Coordinates of C-alpha atoms and ligand atoms in Angstrom, one line a residue:
M217 CA 74.1 96.2 60.5
E218 CA 72.5 98.9 58.3
S219 CA 74.5 100.7 55.7
G220 CA 74.6 104.4 55.6
M221 CA 76.5 106.8 57.8
A222 CA 77.7 106.2 61.3
D223 CA 79.7 108.3 63.7
V224 CA 82.8 106.8 65.4
A225 CA 83.8 107.6 69.0
L226 CA 87.0 106.6 70.6
R227 CA 87.4 107.1 74.3
G228 CA 90.6 106.6 76.3
I229 CA 92.2 104.1 73.9
N230 CA 95.4 102.5 75.2
K231 CA 97.4 99.9 73.4
S232 CA 100.8 98.4 74.2
F233 CA 102.7 95.7 72.4
G234 CA 104.8 94.1 75.1
A235 CA 106.4 97.0 77.0
T236 CA 105.9 99.5 74.2
R237 CA 102.9 101.8 74.6
V238 CA 101.7 102.5 71.1
L239 CA 98.4 104.3 71.8
N240 CA 98.2 106.5 74.8
G241 CA 94.7 107.7 75.8
V242 CA 93.3 108.5 72.4
D243 CA 90.0 110.3 72.4
L244 CA 88.4 111.2 69.1
N245 CA 84.9 111.8 67.7
V246 CA 84.4 111.3 64.0
A247 CA 81.0 112.6 62.8
A248 CA 78.7 110.6 60.6
G249 CA 79.7 111.2 57.0
E250 CA 82.9 112.8 57.8
F251 CA 86.2 112.2 56.0
V252 CA 88.9 112.1 58.6
V253 CA 92.6 111.5 57.8
F254 CA 95.2 110.2 60.2
V255 CA 98.8 111.5 59.7
G256 CA 102.0 111.2 61.7
P257 CA 105.5 109.9 61.4
S258 CA 106.1 106.2 60.8
G259 CA 105.5 104.1 63.9
C260 CA 103.2 106.7 65.6
G261 CA 100.3 104.3 65.8
K262 CA 98.1 105.2 62.8
S263 CA 97.6 101.7 61.6
T264 CA 97.2 100.4 65.1
L265 CA 94.4 102.9 65.8
L266 CA 92.7 102.0 62.5
R267 CA 93.0 98.3 63.4
V268 CA 91.5 99.0 66.9
I269 CA 88.5 100.6 65.2
A270 CA 88.2 97.7 62.8
G271 CA 88.4 95.2 65.7
L272 CA 91.6 93.6 64.3
E273 CA 93.5 94.7 67.5
E274 CA 92.0 94.7 71.0
P275 CA 92.7 97.9 73.0
D276 CA 94.1 97.4 76.5
A277 CA 91.8 100.1 77.7
G278 CA 89.1 102.4 76.3
E279 CA 85.9 102.2 74.3
V280 CA 85.2 102.1 70.6
A281 CA 81.7 103.1 69.6
I282 CA 80.2 103.0 66.1
A283 CA 76.8 104.6 65.5
G284 CA 76.4 105.1 69.2
R285 CA 76.9 101.5 70.1
T286 CA 80.0 100.1 71.9
V287 CA 81.6 97.6 69.6
N288 CA 84.5 96.4 71.7
A289 CA 83.0 92.9 72.0
L290 CA 82.1 92.7 68.4
S291 CA 84.1 90.9 65.7
P292 CA 85.3 92.9 62.7
S293 CA 82.6 91.5 60.5
D294 CA 79.9 92.6 62.9
R295 CA 81.0 96.3 63.2
G296 CA 79.6 97.6 59.9
I297 CA 83.1 98.6 58.7
A298 CA 85.1 97.7 55.6
M299 CA 88.9 98.1 55.5
V300 CA 91.2 98.6 52.5
F301 CA 94.9 98.0 53.1
Q302 CA 97.9 99.2 51.3
S303 CA 98.6 95.7 50.0
Y304 CA 95.3 95.0 48.4
A305 CA 95.9 91.3 48.3
L306 CA 93.4 90.2 45.6
Y307 CA 92.9 86.5 45.1
P308 CA 94.9 85.8 41.9
H309 CA 92.8 82.8 40.7
M310 CA 89.5 84.7 40.9
T311 CA 88.1 87.1 38.4
V312 CA 87.5 90.7 39.4
R313 CA 83.8 89.9 39.8
Q314 CA 84.6 86.9 42.1
N315 CA 87.1 89.0 44.1
M316 CA 84.5 91.7 44.7
A317 CA 81.7 89.2 45.5
F318 CA 83.8 87.0 47.7
G319 CA 82.8 88.4 51.1
L320 CA 79.2 88.5 50.2
T321 CA 79.3 84.9 48.9
L322 CA 80.8 83.8 52.1
A323 CA 78.1 85.6 54.0
K324 CA 75.6 83.7 51.8
T325 CA 74.1 86.9 50.4
D326 CA 71.4 86.4 47.8
K327 CA 72.9 86.0 44.3
A328 CA 70.8 88.7 42.6
E329 CA 71.8 91.1 45.4
I330 CA 75.5 90.3 45.0
E331 CA 75.2 90.9 41.3
R332 CA 73.4 94.2 41.9
R333 CA 76.0 95.4 44.4
V334 CA 79.0 94.3 42.3
S335 CA 77.8 96.1 39.2
A336 CA 76.9 99.2 41.1
A337 CA 80.4 99.3 42.6
A338 CA 82.0 98.5 39.3
D339 CA 80.2 101.5 37.7
I340 CA 81.2 103.9 40.5
L341 CA 84.9 102.8 40.1
N342 CA 84.9 102.5 36.3
I343 CA 85.9 98.9 36.3
A344 CA 82.8 97.4 34.7
D345 CA 84.8 96.4 31.6
Y346 CA 87.3 94.3 33.7
L347 CA 84.9 92.2 35.7
D348 CA 85.8 88.9 34.0
R349 CA 89.6 89.5 34.1
K350 CA 92.0 88.1 36.6
P351 CA 94.0 90.6 38.7
K352 CA 97.3 89.9 36.9
A353 CA 95.7 91.4 33.8
L354 CA 95.1 94.7 35.6
S355 CA 97.2 97.8 36.2
G356 CA 98.1 98.8 39.8
G357 CA 95.4 101.5 39.8
Q358 CA 92.8 99.1 38.5
R359 CA 93.7 96.5 41.2
Q360 CA 93.5 99.1 43.8
R361 CA 90.0 100.0 42.5
V362 CA 89.0 96.3 42.8
A363 CA 90.1 96.4 46.4
I364 CA 88.0 99.4 47.0
G365 CA 85.1 97.8 45.2
R366 CA 85.4 94.8 47.5
A367 CA 84.9 97.2 50.4
I368 CA 82.0 99.1 48.7
V369 CA 79.9 96.0 48.0
R370 CA 79.8 95.4 51.7
E371 CA 77.9 98.7 52.0
P372 CA 79.6 99.5 55.3
Q373 CA 78.7 102.3 57.6
V374 CA 82.4 103.3 57.9
F375 CA 85.3 102.8 55.5
L376 CA 88.8 102.4 56.9
F377 CA 91.7 103.0 54.5
D378 CA 95.3 102.3 55.4
E379 CA 97.5 104.1 52.9
P380 CA 95.5 102.7 50.0
L381 CA 97.5 104.6 47.4
S382 CA 101.0 104.2 48.5
N383 CA 101.8 101.4 46.1
L384 CA 100.9 103.5 43.1
D385 CA 103.1 105.8 41.1
A386 CA 102.8 109.6 41.5
A387 CA 100.6 110.4 38.5
L388 CA 98.1 107.6 39.4
R389 CA 98.1 108.7 43.1
V390 CA 96.9 112.1 42.0
R391 CA 94.1 110.6 39.9
M392 CA 93.1 108.2 42.6
R393 CA 93.1 111.0 45.1
Y394 CA 90.5 112.8 43.0
E395 CA 88.6 109.5 42.8
F396 CA 88.5 109.1 46.6
A397 CA 87.1 112.6 46.9
A398 CA 84.5 111.8 44.3
L399 CA 83.7 108.5 46.0
H400 CA 83.1 110.2 49.3
Q401 CA 80.9 112.9 47.7
R402 CA 78.9 110.2 46.1
L403 CA 78.6 107.7 49.0
K404 CA 78.7 110.2 51.8
T405 CA 79.8 107.3 54.0
T406 CA 82.1 108.0 57.0
M407 CA 85.7 107.5 56.0
I408 CA 88.9 107.2 58.0
Y409 CA 92.0 107.3 55.9
V410 CA 95.6 106.9 56.9
T411 CA 98.3 108.4 54.8
H412 CA 101.9 109.7 54.8
D413 CA 101.1 112.1 52.0
Q414 CA 100.6 115.7 53.0
V415 CA 98.7 116.6 49.9
E416 CA 96.4 113.7 50.2
A417 CA 95.7 114.7 53.8
M418 CA 95.1 118.4 53.0
T419 CA 92.9 117.8 50.0
L420 CA 90.8 114.8 51.2
A421 CA 90.2 115.5 54.8
D422 CA 87.3 117.3 56.4
R423 CA 89.5 117.1 59.5
I424 CA 93.1 115.8 60.0
V425 CA 94.2 114.0 63.1
V426 CA 97.9 114.5 63.8
L427 CA 99.3 111.6 65.8
N428 CA 102.7 111.7 67.5
G429 CA 104.0 108.8 69.6
G430 CA 100.5 107.4 70.2
I431 CA 99.1 110.7 71.3
V432 CA 96.7 112.9 69.4
E433 CA 98.6 116.2 68.9
Q434 CA 95.9 118.2 67.3
V435 CA 92.6 117.6 65.3
G436 CA 91.4 120.2 62.9
A437 CA 90.4 121.2 59.4
P438 CA 93.4 121.2 57.1
L439 CA 93.8 125.0 57.0
E440 CA 93.2 125.3 60.7
L441 CA 96.3 123.1 61.3
Y442 CA 98.3 125.0 58.7
D443 CA 97.4 128.5 60.1
H444 CA 97.1 127.6 63.8
P445 CA 99.3 124.7 64.8
R446 CA 99.1 124.3 68.6
T447 CA 102.5 122.7 68.8
R448 CA 105.9 122.9 67.1
F449 CA 105.4 119.3 66.1
V450 CA 102.2 120.0 64.1
A451 CA 103.7 123.2 62.7
E452 CA 106.6 121.2 61.3
F453 CA 104.5 118.2 60.2
I454 CA 101.9 120.1 58.2
G455 CA 103.2 122.1 55.3
S456 CA 105.9 121.4 52.7
P457 CA 108.6 122.4 52.6
K458 CA 108.7 122.4 56.4
M459 CA 108.2 125.5 58.5
N460 CA 111.5 127.3 59.4
L461 CA 112.4 127.4 63.1
I462 CA 114.8 130.1 64.3
S463 CA 116.2 130.4 67.8
A464 CA 115.1 133.7 69.4
E465 CA 114.7 135.5 72.7
I466 CA 111.8 137.5 73.9
I467 CA 112.6 141.3 74.2
E468 CA 109.1 142.6 74.9
A469 CA 105.9 140.8 75.3
T470 CA 102.2 141.9 75.4
A471 CA 98.9 140.3 74.8
T472 CA 98.9 141.2 71.2
V473 CA 102.6 141.3 70.1
A474 CA 105.9 139.6 70.9
T475 CA 109.1 141.3 70.0
V476 CA 112.0 138.9 69.7
R477 CA 115.7 139.0 68.8
V478 CA 117.4 136.4 66.7
A479 CA 121.0 135.4 66.9
D480 CA 122.5 138.2 64.7
G481 CA 120.6 140.8 66.7
A482 CA 117.7 141.3 64.2
I483 CA 114.5 142.3 65.8
V484 CA 111.2 140.7 64.7
R485 CA 107.6 141.4 65.8
V486 CA 105.1 138.6 65.8
G487 CA 101.3 138.9 66.3
V488 CA 100.8 136.5 69.1
N489 CA 99.5 136.6 72.7
A490 CA 102.8 136.7 74.6
A491 CA 101.4 137.8 77.9
A492 CA 102.6 134.7 79.6
T493 CA 106.2 135.1 78.5
T494 CA 108.9 137.1 80.1
P495 CA 111.8 139.1 78.6
G496 CA 114.9 137.0 78.1
Q497 CA 112.8 133.8 77.6
K498 CA 114.1 131.5 74.9
V499 CA 111.6 130.8 72.1
Q500 CA 111.6 129.6 68.5
L501 CA 110.3 131.8 65.8
G502 CA 108.4 129.8 63.1
V503 CA 107.9 131.1 59.6
R504 CA 106.9 129.1 56.6
P505 CA 109.1 129.2 53.5
E506 CA 106.2 130.6 51.4
H507 CA 105.6 133.4 53.9
L508 CA 109.1 134.9 53.7
T509 CA 109.2 137.6 51.1
L510 CA 111.8 140.0 49.7
D511 CA 109.5 143.0 49.8
G512 CA 106.4 142.3 51.9
P513 CA 105.4 143.7 55.3
G514 CA 107.3 143.0 58.5
E515 CA 110.9 143.2 59.8
A516 CA 113.7 141.8 57.8
L517 CA 116.2 139.0 58.5
T518 CA 119.4 139.3 56.7
A519 CA 120.6 135.9 55.3
T520 CA 123.0 134.7 52.7
A521 CA 121.8 132.4 49.9
T522 CA 123.8 129.3 49.9
F523 CA 121.9 127.3 47.3
V524 CA 119.1 128.1 44.9
E525 CA 116.7 125.8 43.1
S526 CA 114.6 127.2 40.2
L527 CA 111.6 124.9 39.6
G528 CA 109.7 127.3 37.3
V529 CA 106.6 127.3 39.5
A530 CA 108.7 128.5 42.4
T531 CA 112.3 129.4 43.3
Y532 CA 113.6 127.8 46.5
A533 CA 116.5 129.6 48.2
Y534 CA 118.4 128.1 51.1
A535 CA 119.8 130.9 53.2
A536 CA 122.1 130.9 56.2
L537 CA 121.5 133.3 59.1
P538 CA 124.6 135.1 60.3
G539 CA 125.2 134.6 64.0
S540 CA 123.6 131.2 64.4
G541 CA 124.3 129.6 61.0
E542 CA 120.7 128.3 61.0
T543 CA 119.5 127.7 57.5
L544 CA 116.2 129.0 56.2
T545 CA 114.2 127.6 53.3
V546 CA 112.7 130.5 51.3
Q547 CA 110.0 130.0 48.7
L548 CA 109.9 132.8 46.2
P549 CA 107.9 133.3 43.0
G550 CA 109.2 131.3 40.1
D551 CA 110.3 134.4 38.1
V552 CA 112.5 135.8 40.9
R553 CA 116.2 135.3 40.2
V554 CA 118.4 134.8 43.2
C555 CA 122.1 133.7 43.1
S556 CA 124.0 131.7 45.5
G557 CA 126.2 134.0 47.6
Q558 CA 123.6 136.8 47.4
T559 CA 122.6 138.6 50.6
L560 CA 118.8 138.5 51.0
S561 CA 116.7 140.7 53.2
L562 CA 113.8 138.4 54.1
R563 CA 110.7 139.9 55.6
V564 CA 108.8 138.1 58.3
P565 CA 105.1 139.0 58.1
P566 CA 103.9 139.5 61.7
N567 CA 100.5 138.0 61.1
R568 CA 101.9 134.8 59.6
A569 CA 104.8 134.0 61.9
H570 CA 104.6 131.7 64.9
L571 CA 106.3 131.5 68.3
F572 CA 106.9 128.3 70.3
D573 CA 108.0 128.1 73.9
A574 CA 110.8 125.7 75.1
N575 CA 108.2 122.9 75.4
G576 CA 107.1 123.3 71.8
A577 CA 103.7 124.8 72.7
A578 CA 102.6 127.6 70.3
L579 CA 101.8 131.0 71.6
R580 CA 98.3 131.8 70.4
R581 CA 98.3 133.6 67.0
L582 CA 95.9 136.5 66.8
V583 CA 94.9 136.2 63.1
Ligands
LIG626 N1 101.7 93.3 66.2 C1 102.7 94.1 66.7 N2 103.6 93.6 67.6 C2 104.5 94.4 68.2 N3 104.7 95.7 67.8 C3 103.8 96.2 66.9 C4 102.8 95.4 66.3 N4 102.1 96.2 65.5 C5 102.7 97.4 65.5 N5 103.7 97.4 66.4 C6 104.5 98.6 66.8 O1 103.7 99.6 67.1 C7 104.1 100.9 66.7 C8 103.0 101.6 65.9 O2 102.8 100.8 64.7 P1 101.8 101.3 63.6 O3 101.8 100.2 62.5 O4 100.5 101.6 64.2 O5 102.5 102.6 63.0 P2 102.1 103.5 61.8 O6 101.9 104.9 62.3 O7 101.0 102.9 61.0 O8 103.5 103.5 61.0 P3 103.7 103.5 59.4 O9 103.5 105.0 59.0 O10 105.1 103.1 59.2 O11 102.7 102.6 58.8 C9 105.4 100.6 65.9 O12 106.5 100.9 66.8 C10 105.3 99.2 65.6 O13 106.6 98.6 65.5
LIG627 MG1 100.9 102.1 59.1

């Protein structure tokens, strides 16, 4: 199969292990050259979906197409993909060069061609100086780069990465994250990347796919998911610390604004299309910690600070709402001093707050 870029199309993918349905009607189009990141809680089916694309798992139903061609019947090695796993599993008795060349050697690729590809990949990944070392003489980050190099030399149309950085320490992850972004810019190959790490997803992805229990909850650009989550699940999953959710009741509803009352009687206005709701309806008011302010626009919630963390870059206050006892996380600028026990008047900006109905569906935000 030619190297270069290829689109990936998934249609109606179902997969069960025994009685457990792990993927449930997954439809997804990944454009040629796109960097798509799968996120979701542990066990939601991210690795299984990646393995279905790779051909390491056979779906019970549905179609996998790469570059416009149905590949369901093709073995992994014939799909034009290369996969990098979390456990990079290098052969300990082989040098870096032999590890990287291994797949090509098996495929009886011409020796000069192998040499060309290995040295090109080594240059891209900055491991040219280590080609004659054995894996045990490398750091974790260097080993991970060899594993990526082993994928690059295959010149795939699509790279599949399953949590490739999760074995690395925090500082190295940050550096490797940058290197992944650079690698994608340079190769422009289609990449599908699974991670638990919010920041990796937000920074690397052209689009993020949020999976929940084998279902695609939402697909969108990182800031689209952050600003316009379509469900409470996505709202809580994207963003750190998590979005606050406060029980509330609709007082008045129009196509441009919802007026809600929270437990202690405070009234808050939210810029959403609430035309389909009715007064008295139970909803949840969602507001991100970083959008609550002590002096910005919007109505105020009164809450008592119960615990304060000063991190320098930001101050986190945890505050209890009277009436319901619900706790809010509030992210304030690092130079703001708040004490535990202090009463806070927290403003909810109407154009940044969210409302969710009893099923967890978001009312459409207007800005
Ligand atoms: N070979 C298998 N046999 C039986 N069950 C499996 C198999 N592989 C995965 N599962 C189950 O399928 C579900 C989805 O697994 P999967 O590995 O895709 O999750 P994941 O989203 O990658 O999770 P994590 O974030 O923990 O890696 C889990 O409940 C898992 O236990
Ligand atoms: Mg997994």
